[in-house]
């Protein structure tokens, strides 16, 4: 299981789409904040829509990860060489969960940056909204 998991991490780290996801996430969050006149406390408390953008990006990345295995005919090899089939799919699932947590952490940092750039002192992080 550890070997399969390390292979999945290696594949995810060396995929171009997994690195582009951070740039796309930042661009989509800026897209949500572009009408500066409409930035309100709810948009900031939602992290400029980061939750929904992370979900959409993770759907695309997970589909790409599985489709890549079938496109390159490596899924059959993975299932054949693995001691059990569940470990292959579990390693993929754990890799995607870790990557989604990394994207959520990055989206929090991006939200802080966007707030500092567009509405520096207008809204406070310490206030309770709804």
Short mmCIF file of C-alpha atoms in Angstrom, two decimals:
data_model
loop_
_atom_site.label_atom_id
_atom_site.label_comp_id
_atom_site.label_asym_id
_atom_site.label_seq_id
_atom_site.Cartn_x
_atom_site.Cartn_y
_atom_site.Cartn_z
CA UNK A 1 0.00 0.00 0.00
CA UNK A 2 2.85 2.41 0.84
CA UNK A 3 4.55 1.77 -2.49
CA UNK A 4 1.32 2.31 -4.41
CA UNK A 5 0.63 5.49 -2.45
CA UNK A 6 4.13 6.82 -3.13
CA UNK A 7 3.66 6.12 -6.84
CA UNK A 8 0.37 8.02 -6.83
CA UNK A 9 1.97 10.98 -5.07
CA UNK A 10 4.79 10.96 -7.60
CA UNK A 11 2.35 10.92 -10.52
CA UNK A 12 0.29 13.74 -9.01
CA UNK A 13 3.35 15.86 -8.30
CA UNK A 14 4.68 15.47 -11.84
CA UNK A 15 1.42 16.13 -13.63
CA UNK A 16 1.24 19.55 -15.23
CA UNK A 17 -2.47 19.88 -14.54
CA UNK A 18 -1.99 19.52 -10.80
CA UNK A 19 0.30 22.56 -10.76
CA UNK A 20 -1.91 24.55 -13.11
CA UNK A 21 -4.79 23.99 -10.71
CA UNK A 22 -3.29 26.49 -8.25
CA UNK A 23 -3.03 29.16 -10.94
CA UNK A 24 -6.57 28.43 -12.13
CA UNK A 25 -7.87 28.58 -8.55
CA UNK A 26 -6.23 31.95 -7.97
CA UNK A 27 -7.60 33.25 -11.27
CA UNK A 28 -11.13 32.07 -10.48
CA UNK A 29 -11.01 33.65 -7.03
CA UNK A 30 -9.87 36.94 -8.56
CA UNK A 31 -12.67 36.56 -11.11
CA UNK A 32 -15.12 36.36 -8.19
CA UNK A 33 -13.64 39.52 -6.68
CA UNK A 34 -13.26 41.60 -9.85
CA UNK A 35 -16.42 43.70 -9.48
CA UNK A 36 -14.81 45.51 -6.55
CA UNK A 37 -17.98 47.52 -5.92
CA UNK A 38 -19.86 44.29 -5.14
CA UNK A 39 -17.39 42.87 -2.62
CA UNK A 40 -19.29 42.46 0.61
CA UNK A 41 -18.81 40.68 3.90
CA UNK A 42 -20.50 37.49 2.64
CA UNK A 43 -18.18 37.15 -0.34
CA UNK A 44 -15.15 37.60 1.91
CA UNK A 45 -16.45 35.15 4.52
CA UNK A 46 -16.91 32.57 1.75
CA UNK A 47 -13.31 33.07 0.68
CA UNK A 48 -14.25 34.57 -2.69
CA UNK A 49 -16.04 31.37 -3.68
CA UNK A 50 -13.04 29.18 -3.01
CA UNK A 51 -15.10 26.24 -1.75
CA UNK A 52 -17.01 25.86 -4.98
CA UNK A 53 -13.94 26.44 -7.13
CA UNK A 54 -11.95 23.78 -5.25
CA UNK A 55 -14.75 21.26 -5.78
CA UNK A 56 -14.90 21.95 -9.51
CA UNK A 57 -11.11 21.74 -9.84
CA UNK A 58 -10.99 18.48 -7.87
CA UNK A 59 -13.65 16.91 -10.10
CA UNK A 60 -11.58 17.80 -13.15
CA UNK A 61 -8.30 16.59 -11.60
CA UNK A 62 -9.70 13.30 -10.35
CA UNK A 63 -11.26 12.58 -13.73
CA UNK A 64 -7.96 13.43 -15.39
CA UNK A 65 -6.01 11.18 -13.02
CA UNK A 66 -8.18 8.14 -13.70
CA UNK A 67 -8.53 8.84 -17.42
CA UNK A 68 -4.76 9.17 -17.72
CA UNK A 69 -4.34 5.65 -16.34
CA UNK A 70 -6.78 4.20 -18.85
CA UNK A 71 -5.46 6.33 -21.74
CA UNK A 72 -1.88 5.12 -21.21
CA UNK A 73 -3.01 1.52 -20.52
CA UNK A 74 -1.33 1.52 -17.12
CA UNK A 75 -4.44 0.74 -15.07
CA UNK A 76 -4.31 -2.92 -16.06
CA UNK A 77 -0.64 -3.08 -15.10
CA UNK A 78 -1.31 -1.41 -11.76
CA UNK A 79 -4.14 -3.79 -10.94
CA UNK A 80 -2.10 -6.79 -12.08
CA UNK A 81 1.02 -5.99 -10.05
CA UNK A 82 -0.80 -4.87 -6.93
CA UNK A 83 -1.52 -7.47 -4.23
CA UNK A 84 -5.17 -6.37 -4.14
CA UNK A 85 -7.31 -4.05 -6.22
CA UNK A 86 -8.57 -2.02 -3.29
CA UNK A 87 -5.10 -0.73 -2.45
CA UNK A 88 -4.76 0.87 -5.90
CA UNK A 89 -8.05 2.70 -5.66
CA UNK A 90 -7.53 3.58 -1.99
CA UNK A 91 -4.13 5.09 -2.79
CA UNK A 92 -5.72 7.20 -5.53
CA UNK A 93 -8.46 8.33 -3.15
CA UNK A 94 -6.03 9.26 -0.37
CA UNK A 95 -3.87 11.16 -2.86
CA UNK A 96 -6.87 13.13 -4.09
CA UNK A 97 -7.99 13.90 -0.52
CA UNK A 98 -4.53 15.19 0.39
CA UNK A 99 -4.42 17.28 -2.76
CA UNK A 100 -7.85 18.75 -2.02
CA UNK A 101 -6.67 19.72 1.47
CA UNK A 102 -3.64 21.37 -0.11
CA UNK A 103 -5.91 23.28 -2.49
CA UNK A 104 -8.12 24.40 0.41
CA UNK A 105 -5.08 25.65 2.31
CA UNK A 106 -3.87 27.50 -0.78
CA UNK A 107 -7.33 29.00 -1.28
CA UNK A 108 -7.25 30.35 2.27
CA UNK A 109 -3.89 32.02 1.60
CA UNK A 110 -5.19 33.35 -1.72
CA UNK A 111 -8.27 34.76 0.04
CA UNK A 112 -6.03 36.60 2.48
CA UNK A 113 -3.99 38.03 -0.39
CA UNK A 114 -7.07 39.09 -2.36
CA UNK A 115 -8.59 40.74 0.69
CA UNK A 116 -5.40 42.67 1.33
CA UNK A 117 -5.22 43.82 -2.28
CA UNK A 118 -8.84 44.81 -2.91
CA UNK A 119 -10.43 45.70 0.44
CA UNK A 120 -7.61 46.13 2.90
CA UNK A 121 -9.33 47.52 5.98
CA UNK A 122 -12.97 47.66 4.97
CA UNK A 123 -14.00 44.32 6.51
CA UNK A 124 -12.58 42.63 9.57
CA UNK A 125 -11.83 38.93 9.83
CA UNK A 126 -12.72 39.01 13.52
CA UNK A 127 -16.38 40.00 13.11
CA UNK A 128 -19.10 37.38 13.03
CA UNK A 129 -21.23 37.45 9.87
CA UNK A 130 -24.44 35.42 9.94
#
